[in-house]
Amino acid sequence: MDLTRLIPVALAVLWGLNWPAVKIGLSEVPPFALRTVGMGAGALILIALAALLGRSLKVARASWVPLIISGAFNIALFNLAVVFAQLNTTTSRAAILTFTTPLWAIVLAWAFLGERLDRLRLLALLVGLTGIAVLAAPVFTGGISALGILFPMIAAVSWAAGSVYQKSHPIDADRVTMTGYQLLLASAIAAVGYVLSGETMPTHLSPRVVGAIAYHVIGATAMAYWLWFTLLNRVSVGAASLTTFAIPVVGVIGAMVLVGERPSLADYVGFAAVITAAGIAMWAARPKPG
């Protein structure tokens, strides 16, 4: 029985519920500590999984620099920005604003790769910026901190930057192995932040937080990445990317159920605009027939 069709559903749930899981973890564990442990443990699991599956653990010498640079943006800066986003705004707003990645990818690909800004891409940018403006409006009334908008934007731009860079600098390595090494690098960067910030790990964690962190490491990191690369081996990148549409939706629902958030009507308008814009951007980026 081919279970390929179930993988997108599993990924949407695993990555979508990771948003409230991280929020719960942050209630007792400081941000750099959470990312050091979470990404480090996830890295070790992925590398061990690659070895058990007989995947090559080698990386071509010429690929180490692209691996490090793309990992610094795609994994390290992205994940650190996400935790600080959740410390400064609601989980649902952070999840949706981070989903603006396809829009920033359009801008960066135009600026650095010379890709054309056609009408569809410009429409995506217009709709997306409208959604961002709606979600950012409470900043001007004192309803939310400006950092609650800034950090999700940093996360979105960093992921887009890493993706655009990797597109022009392909990495010659197994995908699972590559991600394991990038997570390990990101964990080391977070560990430096942990030391410099003077954070301390709590001596006791509640069962709820332990469960959230375990889910974050095993489900949303190790299992989700393995399923993602399994999906990429079976369908096109464009088809696989459609999975991402459900992630912020699951994230919003999870935030409502698990952490008690209640988005406003304006939030829903902003959410709809951003998701629509991301959809237009991904449609514009689809491979053209022939």
PDB file of C-alpha atoms in Angstrom:
ATOM      1  CA  MET A   1       0.000   0.000   0.000  1.00  0.00           C
ATOM      2  CA  ASP A   2       1.447   3.368  -1.052  1.00  0.00           C
ATOM      3  CA  LEU A   3       1.220   5.803   1.858  1.00  0.00           C
ATOM      4  CA  THR A   4       2.706   8.747  -0.058  1.00  0.00           C
ATOM      5  CA  ARG A   5      -0.587  10.656   0.028  1.00  0.00           C
ATOM      6  CA  LEU A   6      -0.612  10.510   3.826  1.00  0.00           C
ATOM      7  CA  ILE A   7       2.832  12.100   4.174  1.00  0.00           C
ATOM      8  CA  PRO A   8       1.639  15.690   3.461  1.00  0.00           C
ATOM      9  CA  VAL A   9      -1.047  15.300   6.128  1.00  0.00           C
ATOM     10  CA  ALA A  10       1.494  13.992   8.627  1.00  0.00           C
ATOM     11  CA  LEU A  11       3.898  16.832   7.823  1.00  0.00           C
ATOM     12  CA  ALA A  12       1.216  19.492   8.198  1.00  0.00           C
ATOM     13  CA  VAL A  13       0.337  18.106  11.632  1.00  0.00           C
ATOM     14  CA  LEU A  14       3.930  17.558  12.789  1.00  0.00           C
ATOM     15  CA  TRP A  15       5.224  20.970  11.705  1.00  0.00           C
ATOM     16  CA  GLY A  16       1.982  22.831  12.404  1.00  0.00           C
ATOM     17  CA  LEU A  17       1.712  21.626  16.003  1.00  0.00           C
ATOM     18  CA  ASN A  18       5.390  22.401  16.508  1.00  0.00           C
ATOM     19  CA  TRP A  19       4.429  26.061  16.840  1.00  0.00           C
ATOM     20  CA  PRO A  20       2.404  25.630  20.051  1.00  0.00           C
ATOM     21  CA  ALA A  21       4.881  22.967  21.239  1.00  0.00           C
ATOM     22  CA  VAL A  22       7.713  25.510  21.092  1.00  0.00           C
ATOM     23  CA  LYS A  23       5.505  28.095  22.829  1.00  0.00           C
ATOM     24  CA  ILE A  24       4.877  25.632  25.648  1.00  0.00           C
ATOM     25  CA  GLY A  25       8.586  24.820  25.876  1.00  0.00           C
ATOM     26  CA  LEU A  26       9.432  28.521  26.143  1.00  0.00           C
ATOM     27  CA  SER A  27       7.183  28.842  29.193  1.00  0.00           C
ATOM     28  CA  GLU A  28       9.920  27.178  31.281  1.00  0.00           C
ATOM     29  CA  VAL A  29      13.053  26.908  29.106  1.00  0.00           C
ATOM     30  CA  PRO A  30      14.940  30.024  27.893  1.00  0.00           C
ATOM     31  CA  PRO A  31      15.202  30.475  24.091  1.00  0.00           C
ATOM     32  CA  PHE A  32      18.877  29.723  23.416  1.00  0.00           C
ATOM     33  CA  ALA A  33      18.748  26.694  25.716  1.00  0.00           C
ATOM     34  CA  LEU A  34      15.638  25.367  23.988  1.00  0.00           C
ATOM     35  CA  ARG A  35      17.221  25.662  20.554  1.00  0.00           C
ATOM     36  CA  THR A  36      20.572  24.230  21.690  1.00  0.00           C
ATOM     37  CA  VAL A  37      18.911  21.113  23.081  1.00  0.00           C
ATOM     38  CA  GLY A  38      16.193  20.794  20.454  1.00  0.00           C
ATOM     39  CA  MET A  39      18.342  21.211  17.359  1.00  0.00           C
ATOM     40  CA  GLY A  40      21.267  19.288  18.846  1.00  0.00           C
ATOM     41  CA  ALA A  41      19.147  16.276  19.740  1.00  0.00           C
ATOM     42  CA  GLY A  42      17.347  16.436  16.396  1.00  0.00           C
ATOM     43  CA  ALA A  43      20.703  16.534  14.592  1.00  0.00           C
ATOM     44  CA  LEU A  44      22.008  13.442  16.364  1.00  0.00           C
ATOM     45  CA  ILE A  45      18.803  11.523  15.620  1.00  0.00           C
ATOM     46  CA  LEU A  46      18.901  12.458  11.912  1.00  0.00           C
ATOM     47  CA  ILE A  47      22.585  11.568  11.534  1.00  0.00           C
ATOM     48  CA  ALA A  48      22.000   8.243  13.308  1.00  0.00           C
ATOM     49  CA  LEU A  49      18.970   7.603  11.078  1.00  0.00           C
ATOM     50  CA  ALA A  50      21.031   8.332   7.965  1.00  0.00           C
ATOM     51  CA  ALA A  51      23.654   5.829   9.123  1.00  0.00           C
ATOM     52  CA  LEU A  52      21.034   3.168   9.909  1.00  0.00           C
ATOM     53  CA  LEU A  53      19.463   3.639   6.470  1.00  0.00           C
ATOM     54  CA  GLY A  54      22.837   3.182   4.822  1.00  0.00           C
ATOM     55  CA  ARG A  55      22.996   6.783   3.607  1.00  0.00           C
ATOM     56  CA  SER A  56      26.397   8.330   3.002  1.00  0.00           C
ATOM     57  CA  LEU A  57      27.602  10.559   5.835  1.00  0.00           C
ATOM     58  CA  LYS A  58      30.163  12.205   3.576  1.00  0.00           C
ATOM     59  CA  VAL A  59      29.908  15.712   2.166  1.00  0.00           C
ATOM     60  CA  ALA A  60      31.908  16.730  -0.886  1.00  0.00           C
ATOM     61  CA  ARG A  61      34.717  19.097   0.106  1.00  0.00           C
ATOM     62  CA  ALA A  62      33.415  21.829  -2.191  1.00  0.00           C
ATOM     63  CA  SER A  63      29.972  21.571  -0.559  1.00  0.00           C
ATOM     64  CA  TRP A  64      30.987  22.355   3.018  1.00  0.00           C
ATOM     65  CA  VAL A  65      30.925  26.135   2.587  1.00  0.00           C
ATOM     66  CA  PRO A  66      27.454  26.144   0.912  1.00  0.00           C
ATOM     67  CA  LEU A  67      26.227  23.711   3.590  1.00  0.00           C
ATOM     68  CA  ILE A  68      27.423  26.007   6.373  1.00  0.00           C
ATOM     69  CA  ILE A  69      26.142  29.234   4.802  1.00  0.00           C
ATOM     70  CA  SER A  70      22.704  27.885   3.858  1.00  0.00           C
ATOM     71  CA  GLY A  71      22.434  26.135   7.238  1.00  0.00           C
ATOM     72  CA  ALA A  72      23.265  29.357   9.067  1.00  0.00           C
ATOM     73  CA  PHE A  73      20.299  31.034   7.348  1.00  0.00           C
ATOM     74  CA  ASN A  74      17.852  28.138   6.788  1.00  0.00           C
ATOM     75  CA  ILE A  75      18.271  26.476  10.171  1.00  0.00           C
ATOM     76  CA  ALA A  76      20.167  28.588  12.722  1.00  0.00           C
ATOM     77  CA  LEU A  77      18.914  32.138  12.154  1.00  0.00           C
ATOM     78  CA  PHE A  78      15.446  30.910  11.165  1.00  0.00           C
ATOM     79  CA  ASN A  79      14.913  28.836  14.311  1.00  0.00           C
ATOM     80  CA  LEU A  80      16.388  31.434  16.653  1.00  0.00           C
ATOM     81  CA  ALA A  81      14.221  34.165  15.128  1.00  0.00           C
ATOM     82  CA  VAL A  82      11.151  31.943  15.525  1.00  0.00           C
ATOM     83  CA  VAL A  83      11.630  31.458  19.277  1.00  0.00           C
ATOM     84  CA  PHE A  84      12.144  35.182  19.840  1.00  0.00           C
ATOM     85  CA  ALA A  85       9.092  35.837  17.668  1.00  0.00           C
ATOM     86  CA  GLN A  86       7.001  33.645  19.949  1.00  0.00           C
ATOM     87  CA  LEU A  87       8.333  35.495  22.999  1.00  0.00           C
ATOM     88  CA  ASN A  88       7.127  38.802  21.541  1.00  0.00           C
ATOM     89  CA  THR A  89       3.813  37.978  19.875  1.00  0.00           C
ATOM     90  CA  THR A  90       1.164  35.294  19.659  1.00  0.00           C
ATOM     91  CA  THR A  91       2.013  31.903  18.216  1.00  0.00           C
ATOM     92  CA  SER A  92      -0.612  32.275  15.483  1.00  0.00           C
ATOM     93  CA  ARG A  93       0.704  35.664  14.319  1.00  0.00           C
ATOM     94  CA  ALA A  94       4.299  34.369  14.374  1.00  0.00           C
ATOM     95  CA  ALA A  95       3.340  31.286  12.341  1.00  0.00           C
ATOM     96  CA  ILE A  96       1.500  33.268   9.677  1.00  0.00           C
ATOM     97  CA  LEU A  97       4.112  36.021   9.317  1.00  0.00           C
ATOM     98  CA  THR A  98       6.871  33.437   9.010  1.00  0.00           C
ATOM     99  CA  PHE A  99       4.871  31.930   6.145  1.00  0.00           C
ATOM    100  CA  THR A 100       5.738  35.032   4.070  1.00  0.00           C
ATOM    101  CA  THR A 101       8.964  33.229   3.069  1.00  0.00           C
ATOM    102  CA  PRO A 102       7.821  32.686  -0.588  1.00  0.00           C
ATOM    103  CA  LEU A 103       7.357  36.454  -0.945  1.00  0.00           C
ATOM    104  CA  TRP A 104      10.876  37.277   0.215  1.00  0.00           C
ATOM    105  CA  ALA A 105      12.204  34.492  -1.993  1.00  0.00           C
ATOM    106  CA  ILE A 106      10.706  36.362  -4.966  1.00  0.00           C
ATOM    107  CA  VAL A 107      12.502  39.576  -3.984  1.00  0.00           C
ATOM    108  CA  LEU A 108      15.846  37.881  -3.292  1.00  0.00           C
ATOM    109  CA  ALA A 109      15.707  35.757  -6.457  1.00  0.00           C
ATOM    110  CA  TRP A 110      15.027  38.930  -8.461  1.00  0.00           C
ATOM    111  CA  ALA A 111      17.869  40.814  -6.755  1.00  0.00           C
ATOM    112  CA  PHE A 112      20.537  38.097  -6.758  1.00  0.00           C
ATOM    113  CA  LEU A 113      19.557  35.518  -9.374  1.00  0.00           C
ATOM    114  CA  GLY A 114      18.078  37.846 -11.974  1.00  0.00           C
ATOM    115  CA  GLU A 115      14.672  36.127 -11.950  1.00  0.00           C
ATOM    116  CA  ARG A 116      11.902  38.132 -13.582  1.00  0.00           C
ATOM    117  CA  LEU A 117       9.266  40.025 -11.569  1.00  0.00           C
ATOM    118  CA  ASP A 118       6.164  39.230 -13.629  1.00  0.00           C
ATOM    119  CA  ARG A 119       2.602  40.322 -12.873  1.00  0.00           C
ATOM    120  CA  LEU A 120       1.832  37.218 -10.831  1.00  0.00           C
ATOM    121  CA  ARG A 121       4.844  37.740  -8.574  1.00  0.00           C
ATOM    122  CA  LEU A 122       4.061  41.435  -8.167  1.00  0.00           C
ATOM    123  CA  LEU A 123       0.466  40.525  -7.256  1.00  0.00           C
ATOM    124  CA  ALA A 124       1.778  38.097  -4.633  1.00  0.00           C
ATOM    125  CA  LEU A 125       3.949  40.841  -3.144  1.00  0.00           C
ATOM    126  CA  LEU A 126       1.074  43.342  -3.107  1.00  0.00           C
ATOM    127  CA  VAL A 127      -1.372  40.946  -1.417  1.00  0.00           C
ATOM    128  CA  GLY A 128       1.296  39.712   0.995  1.00  0.00           C
ATOM    129  CA  LEU A 129       2.391  43.194   2.041  1.00  0.00           C
ATOM    130  CA  THR A 130      -1.262  44.072   2.619  1.00  0.00           C
ATOM    131  CA  GLY A 131      -1.582  41.087   4.949  1.00  0.00           C
ATOM    132  CA  ILE A 132       1.605  42.041   6.781  1.00  0.00           C
ATOM    133  CA  ALA A 133       0.321  45.608   7.196  1.00  0.00           C
ATOM    134  CA  VAL A 134      -2.945  44.348   8.696  1.00  0.00           C
ATOM    135  CA  LEU A 135      -1.101  42.081  11.137  1.00  0.00           C
ATOM    136  CA  ALA A 136       1.374  44.842  12.033  1.00  0.00           C
ATOM    137  CA  ALA A 137      -1.287  47.515  12.608  1.00  0.00           C
ATOM    138  CA  PRO A 138      -1.571  46.844  16.386  1.00  0.00           C
ATOM    139  CA  VAL A 139       2.070  47.969  16.745  1.00  0.00           C
ATOM    140  CA  PHE A 140       0.958  51.570  16.157  1.00  0.00           C
ATOM    141  CA  THR A 141      -1.762  51.383  18.816  1.00  0.00           C
ATOM    142  CA  GLY A 142       0.460  49.737  21.402  1.00  0.00           C
ATOM    143  CA  GLY A 143      -1.373  46.430  21.058  1.00  0.00           C
ATOM    144  CA  ILE A 144       1.765  44.409  20.313  1.00  0.00           C
ATOM    145  CA  SER A 145       5.524  44.901  20.391  1.00  0.00           C
ATOM    146  CA  ALA A 146       7.297  45.808  17.158  1.00  0.00           C
ATOM    147  CA  LEU A 147       9.633  42.897  17.917  1.00  0.00           C
ATOM    148  CA  GLY A 148       6.633  40.612  17.435  1.00  0.00           C
ATOM    149  CA  ILE A 149       6.609  41.656  13.782  1.00  0.00           C
ATOM    150  CA  LEU A 150      10.371  42.027  13.320  1.00  0.00           C
ATOM    151  CA  PHE A 151      11.405  38.542  14.449  1.00  0.00           C
ATOM    152  CA  PRO A 152       8.926  36.617  12.231  1.00  0.00           C
ATOM    153  CA  MET A 153      10.109  38.761   9.310  1.00  0.00           C
ATOM    154  CA  ILE A 154      13.735  37.909  10.125  1.00  0.00           C
ATOM    155  CA  ALA A 155      12.771  34.219  10.197  1.00  0.00           C
ATOM    156  CA  ALA A 156      10.977  34.444   6.845  1.00  0.00           C
ATOM    157  CA  VAL A 157      13.764  36.395   5.127  1.00  0.00           C
ATOM    158  CA  SER A 158      16.500  34.134   6.534  1.00  0.00           C
ATOM    159  CA  TRP A 159      14.766  30.999   5.233  1.00  0.00           C
ATOM    160  CA  ALA A 160      14.263  32.647   1.845  1.00  0.00           C
ATOM    161  CA  ALA A 161      17.900  33.793   1.760  1.00  0.00           C
ATOM    162  CA  GLY A 162      19.173  30.317   2.571  1.00  0.00           C
ATOM    163  CA  SER A 163      16.930  28.776  -0.080  1.00  0.00           C
ATOM    164  CA  VAL A 164      17.990  31.257  -2.767  1.00  0.00           C
ATOM    165  CA  TYR A 165      21.660  30.773  -1.879  1.00  0.00           C
ATOM    166  CA  GLN A 166      21.345  26.980  -1.968  1.00  0.00           C
ATOM    167  CA  LYS A 167      19.607  27.203  -5.351  1.00  0.00           C
ATOM    168  CA  SER A 168      22.716  28.826  -6.817  1.00  0.00           C
ATOM    169  CA  HIS A 169      25.154  26.722  -4.731  1.00  0.00           C
ATOM    170  CA  PRO A 170      23.886  23.088  -4.760  1.00  0.00           C
ATOM    171  CA  ILE A 171      25.150  20.813  -1.986  1.00  0.00           C
ATOM    172  CA  ASP A 172      26.578  17.422  -2.952  1.00  0.00           C
ATOM    173  CA  ALA A 173      25.397  15.334   0.004  1.00  0.00           C
ATOM    174  CA  ASP A 174      22.551  13.099   1.103  1.00  0.00           C
ATOM    175  CA  ARG A 175      19.612  15.290   2.152  1.00  0.00           C
ATOM    176  CA  VAL A 176      19.103  13.674   5.560  1.00  0.00           C
ATOM    177  CA  THR A 177      22.826  13.831   6.310  1.00  0.00           C
ATOM    178  CA  MET A 178      23.022  17.442   5.132  1.00  0.00           C
ATOM    179  CA  THR A 179      20.149  18.510   7.382  1.00  0.00           C
ATOM    180  CA  GLY A 180      21.654  16.651  10.337  1.00  0.00           C
ATOM    181  CA  TYR A 181      24.926  18.542   9.953  1.00  0.00           C
ATOM    182  CA  GLN A 182      23.118  21.849   9.505  1.00  0.00           C
ATOM    183  CA  LEU A 183      21.099  21.247  12.677  1.00  0.00           C
ATOM    184  CA  LEU A 184      24.328  20.410  14.503  1.00  0.00           C
ATOM    185  CA  LEU A 185      25.848  23.689  13.311  1.00  0.00           C
ATOM    186  CA  ALA A 186      22.722  25.585  14.358  1.00  0.00           C
ATOM    187  CA  SER A 187      22.816  23.948  17.791  1.00  0.00           C
ATOM    188  CA  ALA A 188      26.430  25.091  18.223  1.00  0.00           C
ATOM    189  CA  ILE A 189      25.461  28.660  17.271  1.00  0.00           C
ATOM    190  CA  ALA A 190      22.580  28.561  19.767  1.00  0.00           C
ATOM    191  CA  ALA A 191      24.979  27.226  22.421  1.00  0.00           C
ATOM    192  CA  VAL A 192      27.200  30.285  21.921  1.00  0.00           C
ATOM    193  CA  GLY A 193      24.116  32.451  22.447  1.00  0.00           C
ATOM    194  CA  TYR A 194      23.277  30.445  25.570  1.00  0.00           C
ATOM    195  CA  VAL A 195      26.712  31.118  27.073  1.00  0.00           C
ATOM    196  CA  LEU A 196      26.884  34.789  26.078  1.00  0.00           C
ATOM    197  CA  SER A 197      23.342  35.554  27.268  1.00  0.00           C
ATOM    198  CA  GLY A 198      23.915  34.020  30.695  1.00  0.00           C
ATOM    199  CA  GLU A 199      20.852  31.801  30.443  1.00  0.00           C
ATOM    200  CA  THR A 200      20.455  28.944  32.908  1.00  0.00           C
ATOM    201  CA  MET A 201      18.510  25.724  32.505  1.00  0.00           C
ATOM    202  CA  PRO A 202      15.739  25.185  35.052  1.00  0.00           C
ATOM    203  CA  THR A 203      16.332  22.378  37.537  1.00  0.00           C
ATOM    204  CA  HIS A 204      12.805  21.048  37.091  1.00  0.00           C
ATOM    205  CA  LEU A 205      10.482  20.866  34.100  1.00  0.00           C
ATOM    206  CA  SER A 206       6.774  20.134  34.203  1.00  0.00           C
ATOM    207  CA  PRO A 207       5.529  17.017  32.380  1.00  0.00           C
ATOM    208  CA  ARG A 208       3.734  19.294  29.885  1.00  0.00           C
ATOM    209  CA  VAL A 209       6.971  21.030  28.907  1.00  0.00           C
ATOM    210  CA  VAL A 210       8.921  17.755  28.768  1.00  0.00           C
ATOM    211  CA  GLY A 211       6.261  16.361  26.436  1.00  0.00           C
ATOM    212  CA  ALA A 212       6.356  19.488  24.254  1.00  0.00           C
ATOM    213  CA  ILE A 213      10.152  19.345  23.928  1.00  0.00           C
ATOM    214  CA  ALA A 214      10.086  15.605  23.190  1.00  0.00           C
ATOM    215  CA  TYR A 215       7.504  16.246  20.470  1.00  0.00           C
ATOM    216  CA  HIS A 216       9.617  19.100  19.096  1.00  0.00           C
ATOM    217  CA  VAL A 217      12.741  16.908  18.869  1.00  0.00           C
ATOM    218  CA  ILE A 218      11.334  13.539  17.824  1.00  0.00           C
ATOM    219  CA  GLY A 219       8.191  14.472  15.925  1.00  0.00           C
ATOM    220  CA  ALA A 220       8.700  17.933  14.458  1.00  0.00           C
ATOM    221  CA  THR A 221      12.429  17.618  13.786  1.00  0.00           C
ATOM    222  CA  ALA A 222      13.645  14.054  13.239  1.00  0.00           C
ATOM    223  CA  MET A 223      10.445  12.387  11.993  1.00  0.00           C
ATOM    224  CA  ALA A 224       9.194  15.391  10.008  1.00  0.00           C
ATOM    225  CA  TYR A 225      12.460  15.942   8.141  1.00  0.00           C
ATOM    226  CA  TRP A 226      12.696  12.242   7.326  1.00  0.00           C
ATOM    227  CA  LEU A 227       9.112  12.279   5.970  1.00  0.00           C
ATOM    228  CA  TRP A 228       9.841  15.477   4.021  1.00  0.00           C
ATOM    229  CA  PHE A 229      12.823  13.961   2.239  1.00  0.00           C
ATOM    230  CA  THR A 230      10.877  10.749   1.645  1.00  0.00           C
ATOM    231  CA  LEU A 231       8.178  12.855  -0.028  1.00  0.00           C
ATOM    232  CA  LEU A 232      10.752  14.734  -2.123  1.00  0.00           C
ATOM    233  CA  ASN A 233      12.058  11.406  -3.419  1.00  0.00           C
ATOM    234  CA  ARG A 234       8.561  10.452  -4.617  1.00  0.00           C
ATOM    235  CA  VAL A 235       7.027  13.681  -5.950  1.00  0.00           C
ATOM    236  CA  SER A 236       8.249  16.966  -7.422  1.00  0.00           C
ATOM    237  CA  VAL A 237       9.493  19.781  -5.208  1.00  0.00           C
ATOM    238  CA  GLY A 238       6.529  21.892  -6.323  1.00  0.00           C
ATOM    239  CA  ALA A 239       4.024  19.232  -5.322  1.00  0.00           C
ATOM    240  CA  ALA A 240       5.778  18.642  -2.013  1.00  0.00           C
ATOM    241  CA  SER A 241       5.808  22.365  -1.276  1.00  0.00           C
ATOM    242  CA  LEU A 242       2.007  22.430  -1.342  1.00  0.00           C
ATOM    243  CA  THR A 243       2.260  20.739   2.061  1.00  0.00           C
ATOM    244  CA  THR A 244       3.381  24.030   3.559  1.00  0.00           C
ATOM    245  CA  PHE A 245      -0.032  25.612   2.991  1.00  0.00           C
ATOM    246  CA  ALA A 246      -1.578  23.650   5.834  1.00  0.00           C
ATOM    247  CA  ILE A 247       1.259  24.229   8.323  1.00  0.00           C
ATOM    248  CA  PRO A 248       0.308  27.763   9.489  1.00  0.00           C
ATOM    249  CA  VAL A 249      -3.369  26.777   9.544  1.00  0.00           C
ATOM    250  CA  VAL A 250      -2.607  23.817  11.819  1.00  0.00           C
ATOM    251  CA  GLY A 251      -0.335  26.130  13.821  1.00  0.00           C
ATOM    252  CA  VAL A 252      -3.156  28.624  14.399  1.00  0.00           C
ATOM    253  CA  ILE A 253      -5.638  25.894  15.355  1.00  0.00           C
ATOM    254  CA  GLY A 254      -3.036  24.281  17.627  1.00  0.00           C
ATOM    255  CA  ALA A 255      -2.345  27.627  19.305  1.00  0.00           C
ATOM    256  CA  MET A 256      -6.059  28.084  19.952  1.00  0.00           C
ATOM    257  CA  VAL A 257      -6.512  24.591  21.400  1.00  0.00           C
ATOM    258  CA  LEU A 258      -3.208  24.103  23.243  1.00  0.00           C
ATOM    259  CA  VAL A 259      -2.255  27.580  24.452  1.00  0.00           C
ATOM    260  CA  GLY A 260      -5.659  29.281  24.465  1.00  0.00           C
ATOM    261  CA  GLU A 261      -5.086  31.954  21.816  1.00  0.00           C
ATOM    262  CA  ARG A 262      -8.049  33.767  20.273  1.00  0.00           C
ATOM    263  CA  PRO A 263      -7.128  35.664  17.069  1.00  0.00           C
ATOM    264  CA  SER A 264      -9.168  38.778  16.260  1.00  0.00           C
ATOM    265  CA  LEU A 265     -11.160  39.352  13.069  1.00  0.00           C
ATOM    266  CA  ALA A 266      -8.338  41.574  11.765  1.00  0.00           C
ATOM    267  CA  ASP A 267      -5.889  38.742  12.448  1.00  0.00           C
ATOM    268  CA  TYR A 268      -7.959  36.379  10.304  1.00  0.00           C
ATOM    269  CA  VAL A 269      -8.029  38.945   7.477  1.00  0.00           C
ATOM    270  CA  GLY A 270      -4.245  39.245   7.666  1.00  0.00           C
ATOM    271  CA  PHE A 271      -3.864  35.461   7.835  1.00  0.00           C
ATOM    272  CA  ALA A 272      -6.005  35.012   4.718  1.00  0.00           C
ATOM    273  CA  ALA A 273      -4.055  37.656   2.777  1.00  0.00           C
ATOM    274  CA  VAL A 274      -0.660  36.158   3.651  1.00  0.00           C
ATOM    275  CA  ILE A 275      -1.702  32.587   2.825  1.00  0.00           C
ATOM    276  CA  THR A 276      -3.264  33.753  -0.467  1.00  0.00           C
ATOM    277  CA  ALA A 277      -0.103  35.675  -1.350  1.00  0.00           C
ATOM    278  CA  ALA A 278       2.103  32.695  -0.555  1.00  0.00           C
ATOM    279  CA  GLY A 279      -0.088  30.539  -2.767  1.00  0.00           C
ATOM    280  CA  ILE A 280       0.224  32.994  -5.661  1.00  0.00           C
ATOM    281  CA  ALA A 281       3.998  33.136  -5.167  1.00  0.00           C
ATOM    282  CA  MET A 282       4.338  29.358  -5.183  1.00  0.00           C
ATOM    283  CA  TRP A 283       2.122  29.108  -8.272  1.00  0.00           C
ATOM    284  CA  ALA A 284       4.308  31.690 -10.019  1.00  0.00           C
ATOM    285  CA  ALA A 285       7.414  29.687  -9.109  1.00  0.00           C
ATOM    286  CA  ARG A 286       6.078  26.382 -10.459  1.00  0.00           C
ATOM    287  CA  PRO A 287       8.107  24.724 -13.239  1.00  0.00           C
ATOM    288  CA  LYS A 288       6.748  25.698 -16.655  1.00  0.00           C
ATOM    289  CA  PRO A 289       5.779  22.799 -18.976  1.00  0.00           C
ATOM    290  CA  GLY A 290       8.162  22.089 -21.791  1.00  0.00           C
TER     291      GLY A 290
END
